[in-house]
């Protein structure tokens, strides 16, 4: 692994959700990038949607830092991996600053990640309904855990010059500098639906305008030079950067054939799932060399219906020897030629059920591939796509199960163990995952289940049949890189 370096960095936190973290963090990323800085965007927790906005704002892949899914020991190495070659890193927190995995104390909270990164924290405070009380609020957050360095405040939704004056006067007694004041304005257009913000891939033009508005608001109201100076006060981290090739103990093969234009994702960024090499996800200036003839082709679902993926998964597949190619189930009628394995991550197939169902040639191709015993890894949205039907619309029919929308939100971390040997793991492999959906699959588990979920309640979940591993659980393969190696080996031999 490469030696550690000092990366200037900020963690953007808040007392609670809805305070304006995403607006401030995304606006800062865009504003710094507009000044010519290479900005590394990060998100605390498992959320896939905010990193899409971060990527569009910064021009680099948005990455997650999750101390529950990956373990505290991997947070700093994964951070350094994502921040390679960057001038500055901005880390958006999750929920309230001290809110983490339920029943696990500080684990996976913004405060926990800030401590692991030894990073200064800037607290975003919704000041719309207070004046002098803001000092007590900030003092409490700054003093609650002395290991967390709350180094500044950005005041959001400030009504007037007089309101700002009262807030600044009160905060002088708290001894925490004010790095910005954002006035109460019409909300930046970031539409939401049943699982949060609408992903960038579904509204790229509008998302560009939204991010520009965030950047302008932050540029007007924040001391950008002061924030850069604060970021530079963070020292070196006592660890090396994570690398997919290093953790797999193998030299990375080139993952994609070089012909044709450089591929683009729906949000307009270069598609690093097809160009990842050397265990790195940054945008590269030169195409990789020819892939090894023995590299099996792993097709990864993308496009607006399947936007949930951690960048490290494609990097691990490439480092394990796969040629990684993305395809769009809404547009492509066939799997990429030579597909030996299939990865279908999370997203919103319930929103696109009619369109996915209408693409009958691809549904048949997926079913035919699964029938051969080829490895197929499906998480959440991928599970729904493999079912017999989704809300009455025919899907791939790989699994003898039916999926439908429901009002209940299923959300939370899960502690699980593999109960069946599969293309991803041997029985007994322990993994941590995350569920986030408003759908239900009946039955919830096959004759051979994927996981035995231990937290929050014991149950069997998911399906293992032939080469298929399908489950609601989102997992982070950096926590168990052998998953990628096993999957690619199965692609070679199936």
XYZ file of C-alpha atoms in Angstrom:
494
model
C 0.000 0.000 0.000
C 1.116 3.556 -0.622
C 2.478 5.686 2.212
C 0.120 7.963 4.065
C -0.171 11.623 3.153
C -1.746 14.666 4.704
C -4.979 15.517 2.908
C -6.664 18.829 3.797
C -10.175 17.873 4.887
C -13.414 19.072 6.433
C -16.354 17.196 7.882
C -19.711 18.936 7.424
C -22.041 17.969 10.281
C -25.314 19.203 11.764
C -27.374 18.865 14.944
C -30.084 16.999 13.028
C -31.299 16.024 9.594
C -32.808 18.834 7.553
C -30.331 21.449 8.748
C -28.754 21.924 5.326
C -25.749 19.566 5.305
C -26.250 18.461 1.707
C -26.703 22.011 0.440
C -23.578 23.225 2.227
C -21.385 20.193 1.494
C -22.363 19.978 -2.173
C -22.127 23.746 -2.572
C -18.655 23.753 -1.039
C -17.499 20.960 -3.335
C -18.714 22.850 -6.397
C -17.372 26.206 -5.226
C -13.927 24.803 -4.445
C -13.840 22.908 -7.755
C -14.757 26.106 -9.598
C -11.639 27.683 -8.068
C -9.485 25.020 -9.627
C -9.085 22.747 -6.612
C -9.240 18.981 -7.014
C -11.959 18.095 -4.512
C -12.486 14.611 -3.115
C -16.173 14.069 -2.174
C -17.210 11.711 0.616
C -20.408 10.779 2.446
C -20.681 9.284 5.926
C -22.923 6.217 6.000
C -24.412 3.909 3.381
C -26.385 6.467 1.335
C -25.975 6.132 -2.439
C -27.895 9.218 -3.558
C -25.951 12.133 -2.050
C -22.656 10.854 -3.549
C -24.208 11.247 -7.005
C -24.697 14.962 -6.348
C -21.200 15.158 -4.859
C -19.737 13.581 -7.996
C -21.498 16.041 -10.257
C -20.331 18.947 -8.091
C -16.689 17.867 -7.892
C -16.085 15.897 -11.091
C -14.820 12.914 -9.101
C -16.455 9.720 -7.921
C -18.449 10.175 -4.709
C -17.384 7.687 -2.054
C -18.899 6.431 1.189
C -17.227 6.159 4.569
C -19.191 3.686 6.662
C -17.704 2.444 9.915
C -20.474 -0.137 10.350
C -20.354 -1.747 6.916
C -16.572 -1.641 6.550
C -15.348 -1.424 10.123
C -13.682 1.569 11.776
C -10.249 0.366 10.715
C -11.030 0.872 7.011
C -12.489 4.394 7.201
C -9.185 6.277 6.988
C -7.597 3.961 4.362
C -10.705 4.211 2.154
C -10.716 7.972 2.621
C -7.079 8.226 1.529
C -7.812 5.988 -1.459
C -10.588 8.257 -2.656
C -8.575 11.411 -1.974
C -5.487 10.403 -3.956
C -4.114 13.420 -5.810
C -6.672 15.833 -4.387
C -6.137 19.295 -2.936
C -9.032 19.074 -0.499
C -11.624 16.604 0.769
C -15.144 17.460 1.880
C -17.001 14.836 3.934
C -20.761 15.213 4.330
C -22.067 13.760 7.573
C -25.192 11.728 8.211
C -28.243 12.631 10.347
C -27.320 14.454 13.559
C -23.619 14.549 14.373
C -23.772 11.938 17.139
C -26.396 9.675 15.509
C -25.020 6.324 14.352
C -25.925 2.656 14.217
C -28.872 2.006 16.536
C -27.797 0.535 19.855
C -24.098 0.750 18.945
C -23.106 3.994 20.657
C -21.086 6.300 18.421
C -20.410 3.624 15.778
C -20.828 4.950 12.218
C -21.887 8.424 13.363
C -20.471 11.580 11.818
C -18.628 12.242 15.075
C -17.084 8.766 14.960
C -15.888 9.206 11.374
C -14.539 12.689 12.141
C -12.456 11.195 14.944
C -11.216 8.382 12.736
C -10.183 10.968 10.131
C -8.806 13.409 12.705
C -10.713 16.041 10.773
C -12.075 19.430 11.860
C -15.861 19.605 11.911
C -17.957 22.485 10.620
C -21.435 22.454 12.146
C -24.328 23.552 9.931
C -27.046 25.051 12.142
C -30.587 25.864 11.061
C -30.945 29.255 12.746
C -34.422 30.017 11.419
C -36.208 29.893 14.786
C -33.587 31.061 17.264
C -31.170 33.821 18.111
C -29.193 33.743 21.381
C -30.076 30.088 21.998
C -27.774 29.131 19.125
C -24.810 29.627 21.478
C -26.085 26.973 23.890
C -26.734 24.569 21.029
C -23.278 25.017 19.522
C -21.585 24.894 22.922
C -23.287 21.596 23.653
C -22.174 20.012 20.398
C -18.655 21.409 20.716
C -18.187 20.144 24.284
C -20.110 16.852 24.263
C -17.140 14.796 23.057
C -13.744 16.475 23.547
C -12.215 14.175 20.908
C -14.409 15.772 18.239
C -13.000 19.073 17.060
C -15.937 21.338 16.241
C -13.896 24.105 14.655
C -16.551 26.306 13.110
C -20.186 26.988 12.329
C -22.143 27.799 9.192
C -25.483 29.398 9.992
C -28.303 28.449 7.640
C -31.692 30.064 6.981
C -30.766 33.417 8.514
C -33.577 35.906 8.032
C -31.934 39.351 7.994
C -28.897 41.456 8.833
C -30.275 42.007 12.333
C -30.829 38.268 12.803
C -27.254 37.614 11.707
C -25.962 40.233 14.142
C -27.771 38.591 17.065
C -26.501 35.148 16.123
C -22.878 36.261 15.752
C -23.020 38.149 19.035
C -24.302 35.064 20.852
C -21.723 32.762 19.271
C -18.822 34.916 20.423
C -19.394 33.502 23.907
C -19.261 29.925 22.582
C -15.783 30.473 21.161
C -16.609 28.782 17.846
C -15.880 30.813 14.690
C -18.608 31.527 12.161
C -17.411 30.492 8.696
C -20.580 31.326 6.852
C -24.088 32.720 6.911
C -26.650 31.522 4.387
C -29.777 33.599 4.072
C -33.264 32.219 4.061
C -34.052 31.782 0.369
C -36.340 29.661 -1.738
C -35.231 26.062 -1.376
C -32.851 24.828 -4.023
C -34.767 22.424 -6.255
C -33.742 18.956 -5.081
C -36.916 16.889 -5.394
C -37.519 13.888 -3.176
C -39.700 10.781 -3.297
C -40.209 7.584 -1.291
C -36.501 6.901 -0.602
C -35.097 10.430 -0.448
C -33.638 12.683 -3.132
C -34.195 11.793 -6.767
C -30.822 10.497 -8.042
C -28.696 12.644 -10.336
C -28.903 10.067 -13.118
C -32.650 10.710 -13.429
C -32.481 14.512 -13.598
C -29.027 15.471 -14.776
C -29.960 18.816 -16.385
C -31.975 19.942 -13.401
C -29.333 18.586 -11.020
C -26.648 20.695 -12.704
C -28.797 23.787 -12.142
C -29.452 22.806 -8.518
C -25.756 22.359 -7.808
C -24.934 25.664 -9.466
C -27.460 27.337 -7.162
C -25.925 25.640 -4.111
C -22.447 26.751 -5.165
C -23.573 30.332 -5.691
C -25.268 30.420 -2.300
C -22.169 29.062 -0.566
C -19.853 31.363 -2.526
C -21.863 34.392 -1.412
C -22.217 33.419 2.207
C -19.107 31.474 3.264
C -15.492 32.313 3.970
C -13.977 29.876 1.480
C -10.392 30.931 2.186
C -10.957 30.442 5.904
C -12.440 26.997 5.306
C -9.474 25.960 3.156
C -7.131 27.104 5.927
C -9.139 25.099 8.440
C -8.985 22.026 6.195
C -5.209 22.379 5.957
C -4.930 22.264 9.741
C -5.741 18.539 9.663
C -2.575 16.501 10.022
C -1.405 13.317 8.353
C -3.293 10.103 9.020
C -1.244 7.234 10.495
C -2.192 4.681 7.850
C -1.766 3.854 4.195
C -4.348 4.252 1.469
C -6.561 1.285 0.647
C -6.046 -0.307 -2.760
C -8.075 -3.028 -4.443
C -5.041 -4.753 -5.963
C -3.136 -4.654 -2.692
C -5.941 -6.119 -0.589
C -6.438 -8.907 -3.117
C -2.688 -9.488 -3.285
C -2.617 -9.483 -7.082
C -1.420 -7.211 -9.844
C -4.466 -5.506 -11.414
C -5.342 -6.461 -14.987
C -6.808 -3.892 -17.324
C -10.592 -4.038 -16.982
C -11.948 -2.849 -20.316
C -11.279 -3.004 -24.033
C -9.946 0.333 -25.280
C -11.868 0.883 -28.492
C -14.486 3.596 -28.865
C -15.103 6.823 -26.963
C -14.613 6.984 -23.225
C -17.868 5.779 -21.664
C -20.159 8.112 -19.762
C -22.580 7.476 -16.940
C -26.066 9.011 -17.104
C -24.877 11.921 -14.942
C -22.234 12.830 -17.518
C -19.192 11.678 -15.530
C -16.719 9.255 -16.983
C -17.740 5.708 -16.186
C -15.057 4.546 -13.774
C -16.625 1.104 -13.521
C -15.329 0.540 -17.040
C -12.034 2.358 -16.686
C -10.941 1.500 -13.152
C -7.414 0.204 -12.977
C -4.657 -0.187 -10.447
C -7.312 -0.271 -7.718
C -8.038 3.429 -8.214
C -11.306 5.152 -9.071
C -10.089 8.575 -10.143
C -10.802 9.841 -13.647
C -7.857 8.946 -15.845
C -6.257 10.699 -18.813
C -5.260 7.593 -20.767
C -7.182 4.421 -21.584
C -5.923 1.223 -19.973
C -4.016 -1.383 -21.963
C -5.654 -4.401 -23.558
C -7.273 -6.781 -21.102
C -5.811 -10.207 -20.561
C -7.569 -12.800 -22.730
C -8.432 -14.772 -19.590
C -10.304 -11.859 -18.026
C -13.973 -12.831 -17.664
C -16.447 -10.119 -18.575
C -18.635 -8.992 -15.677
C -21.643 -6.940 -16.723
C -22.782 -4.354 -14.161
C -26.290 -2.884 -14.397
C -26.427 0.904 -14.525
C -28.614 3.647 -15.939
C -31.423 5.495 -14.167
C -33.051 2.338 -12.758
C -29.874 0.982 -11.114
C -27.881 3.866 -9.665
C -26.781 2.368 -6.341
C -23.223 1.085 -6.336
C -20.055 1.562 -4.328
C -17.092 2.442 -6.553
C -14.869 -0.026 -4.721
C -16.933 -2.968 -6.013
C -15.952 -2.379 -9.640
C -12.375 -1.712 -8.565
C -12.216 -5.017 -6.692
C -13.723 -6.919 -9.620
C -11.138 -5.369 -11.941
C -8.300 -6.116 -9.535
C -9.494 -9.729 -9.305
C -9.070 -10.003 -13.062
C -12.480 -9.135 -14.490
C -13.288 -6.960 -17.455
C -16.036 -4.744 -16.023
C -18.643 -3.366 -18.435
C -21.755 -1.391 -17.552
C -25.059 -1.720 -19.363
C -28.444 -0.035 -19.022
C -31.431 -2.377 -18.576
C -33.735 0.406 -19.755
C -31.999 0.751 -23.121
C -29.876 -2.289 -23.919
C -31.706 -5.288 -25.313
C -28.822 -7.688 -24.794
C -26.145 -8.234 -22.208
C -22.634 -7.212 -23.285
C -21.166 -9.790 -25.634
C -19.295 -12.474 -23.758
C -20.868 -11.797 -20.359
C -19.643 -14.384 -17.868
C -21.117 -12.836 -14.724
C -23.726 -10.251 -13.798
C -23.935 -7.692 -10.989
C -27.239 -5.868 -10.446
C -27.079 -3.385 -7.606
C -29.625 -1.114 -6.004
C -31.815 1.600 -7.450
C -35.426 2.233 -8.324
C -36.844 -0.536 -10.516
C -40.242 0.134 -8.956
C -40.214 3.571 -10.632
C -39.286 2.028 -13.990
C -41.182 -1.251 -13.717
C -43.118 -0.740 -16.955
C -40.013 0.163 -18.951
C -37.974 -2.696 -17.522
C -40.808 -5.096 -18.243
C -41.134 -3.806 -21.800
C -37.498 -4.715 -22.485
C -38.368 -8.376 -22.951
C -35.225 -9.307 -24.921
C -32.979 -8.299 -22.038
C -35.195 -9.995 -19.444
C -34.882 -13.223 -21.430
C -31.123 -12.765 -21.765
C -30.743 -12.349 -18.002
C -32.875 -15.419 -17.373
C -30.899 -17.449 -19.899
C -27.588 -16.421 -18.319
C -28.825 -17.435 -14.880
C -29.994 -20.795 -16.257
C -26.417 -21.593 -17.308
C -25.262 -21.298 -13.704
C -23.245 -18.154 -14.359
C -22.606 -15.996 -11.262
C -25.289 -13.361 -10.699
C -25.083 -11.003 -7.703
C -28.217 -8.956 -7.062
C -28.868 -6.485 -4.250
C -32.241 -4.927 -3.437
C -33.270 -3.475 -6.815
C -31.459 -6.353 -8.451
C -33.461 -8.781 -6.316
C -36.703 -7.183 -7.520
C -35.563 -7.350 -11.158
C -34.885 -11.084 -10.872
C -38.353 -11.798 -9.448
C -41.226 -13.191 -11.447
C -43.060 -9.863 -11.275
C -42.872 -6.400 -9.722
C -46.183 -4.649 -9.041
C -47.800 -6.944 -11.594
C -45.244 -6.206 -14.307
C -43.312 -9.237 -15.611
C -39.631 -9.191 -14.645
C -36.844 -11.681 -15.403
C -38.444 -14.672 -13.684
C -35.137 -16.010 -12.416
C -36.624 -16.299 -8.916
C -39.995 -17.830 -8.168
C -41.005 -14.794 -6.115
C -43.227 -11.767 -6.466
C -42.336 -8.181 -5.479
C -44.552 -5.208 -4.757
C -44.414 -1.717 -3.317
C -45.620 -1.093 0.230
C -45.982 1.938 2.499
C -43.711 0.647 5.245
C -40.110 1.830 5.106
C -37.571 -0.897 5.896
C -34.376 0.840 6.957
C -31.327 -0.002 9.008
C -28.054 -1.805 9.430
C -28.031 -5.584 9.494
C -25.611 -8.124 10.935
C -25.745 -11.220 8.728
C -24.050 -14.544 8.057
C -24.058 -16.504 4.795
C -26.134 -19.642 5.295
C -25.523 -21.192 1.857
C -22.434 -21.543 -0.301
C -22.809 -19.144 -3.228
C -20.932 -17.310 -5.955
C -20.186 -14.585 -3.392
C -19.358 -16.368 -0.163
C -19.005 -19.696 1.574
C -21.502 -20.565 4.271
C -20.473 -19.027 7.572
C -19.076 -15.818 6.085
C -20.124 -12.915 8.268
C -21.055 -9.647 6.575
C -22.671 -6.434 7.653
C -25.273 -4.891 5.413
C -27.902 -2.196 5.106
C -31.552 -2.362 4.076
C -33.399 0.598 2.562
C -36.626 -0.043 0.679
C -40.402 0.259 0.543
C -41.019 -3.035 -1.190
C -41.671 -6.596 -0.110
C -40.722 -9.869 -1.809
C -42.835 -12.979 -1.231
C -41.455 -15.382 -0.212
C -38.676 -13.523 1.564
C -36.205 -16.384 1.262
C -35.662 -19.331 -1.043
C -35.082 -22.997 -0.228
C -31.438 -21.999 0.059
C -31.353 -18.585 1.710
C -28.643 -16.019 1.088
C -28.292 -14.699 4.629
C -29.214 -15.419 8.163
C -29.862 -11.926 9.498
C -29.006 -11.587 13.179
C -29.727 -7.901 13.822
C -32.266 -6.494 14.560
C -34.107 -9.852 14.579
C -33.194 -13.354 13.496
C -34.546 -14.378 10.112
C -33.565 -16.000 6.829
C -33.356 -13.670 3.854
C -32.635 -13.818 0.145
C -32.052 -16.520 -2.441
C -29.198 -18.745 -3.583
C -29.833 -20.951 -6.611
C -27.329 -22.118 -9.204
C -24.974 -19.144 -9.524
C -27.508 -16.575 -8.303
C -27.098 -14.701 -5.015
C -30.027 -12.297 -4.546
C -30.829 -10.336 -1.401
C -32.205 -7.088 -0.027
C -28.927 -6.438 1.800
C -26.550 -3.824 0.445
C -23.027 -4.845 1.392
C -19.652 -3.155 0.975
C -17.139 -5.550 -0.551
C -14.154 -3.609 0.803
C -15.025 -5.199 4.150
C -14.660 -8.679 2.635
C -12.652 -8.372 -0.615
C -12.597 -12.136 -1.033
C -16.200 -11.769 -2.240
C -14.955 -10.163 -5.464
C -12.213 -12.739 -5.948
C -14.652 -15.630 -5.450
C -17.166 -14.069 -7.855
C -14.563 -13.594 -10.602
C -13.191 -17.103 -10.131
C -16.719 -18.470 -10.503
C -17.046 -16.418 -13.716
C -13.923 -18.136 -15.040
C -15.078 -21.634 -14.220
C -18.864 -21.601 -14.659
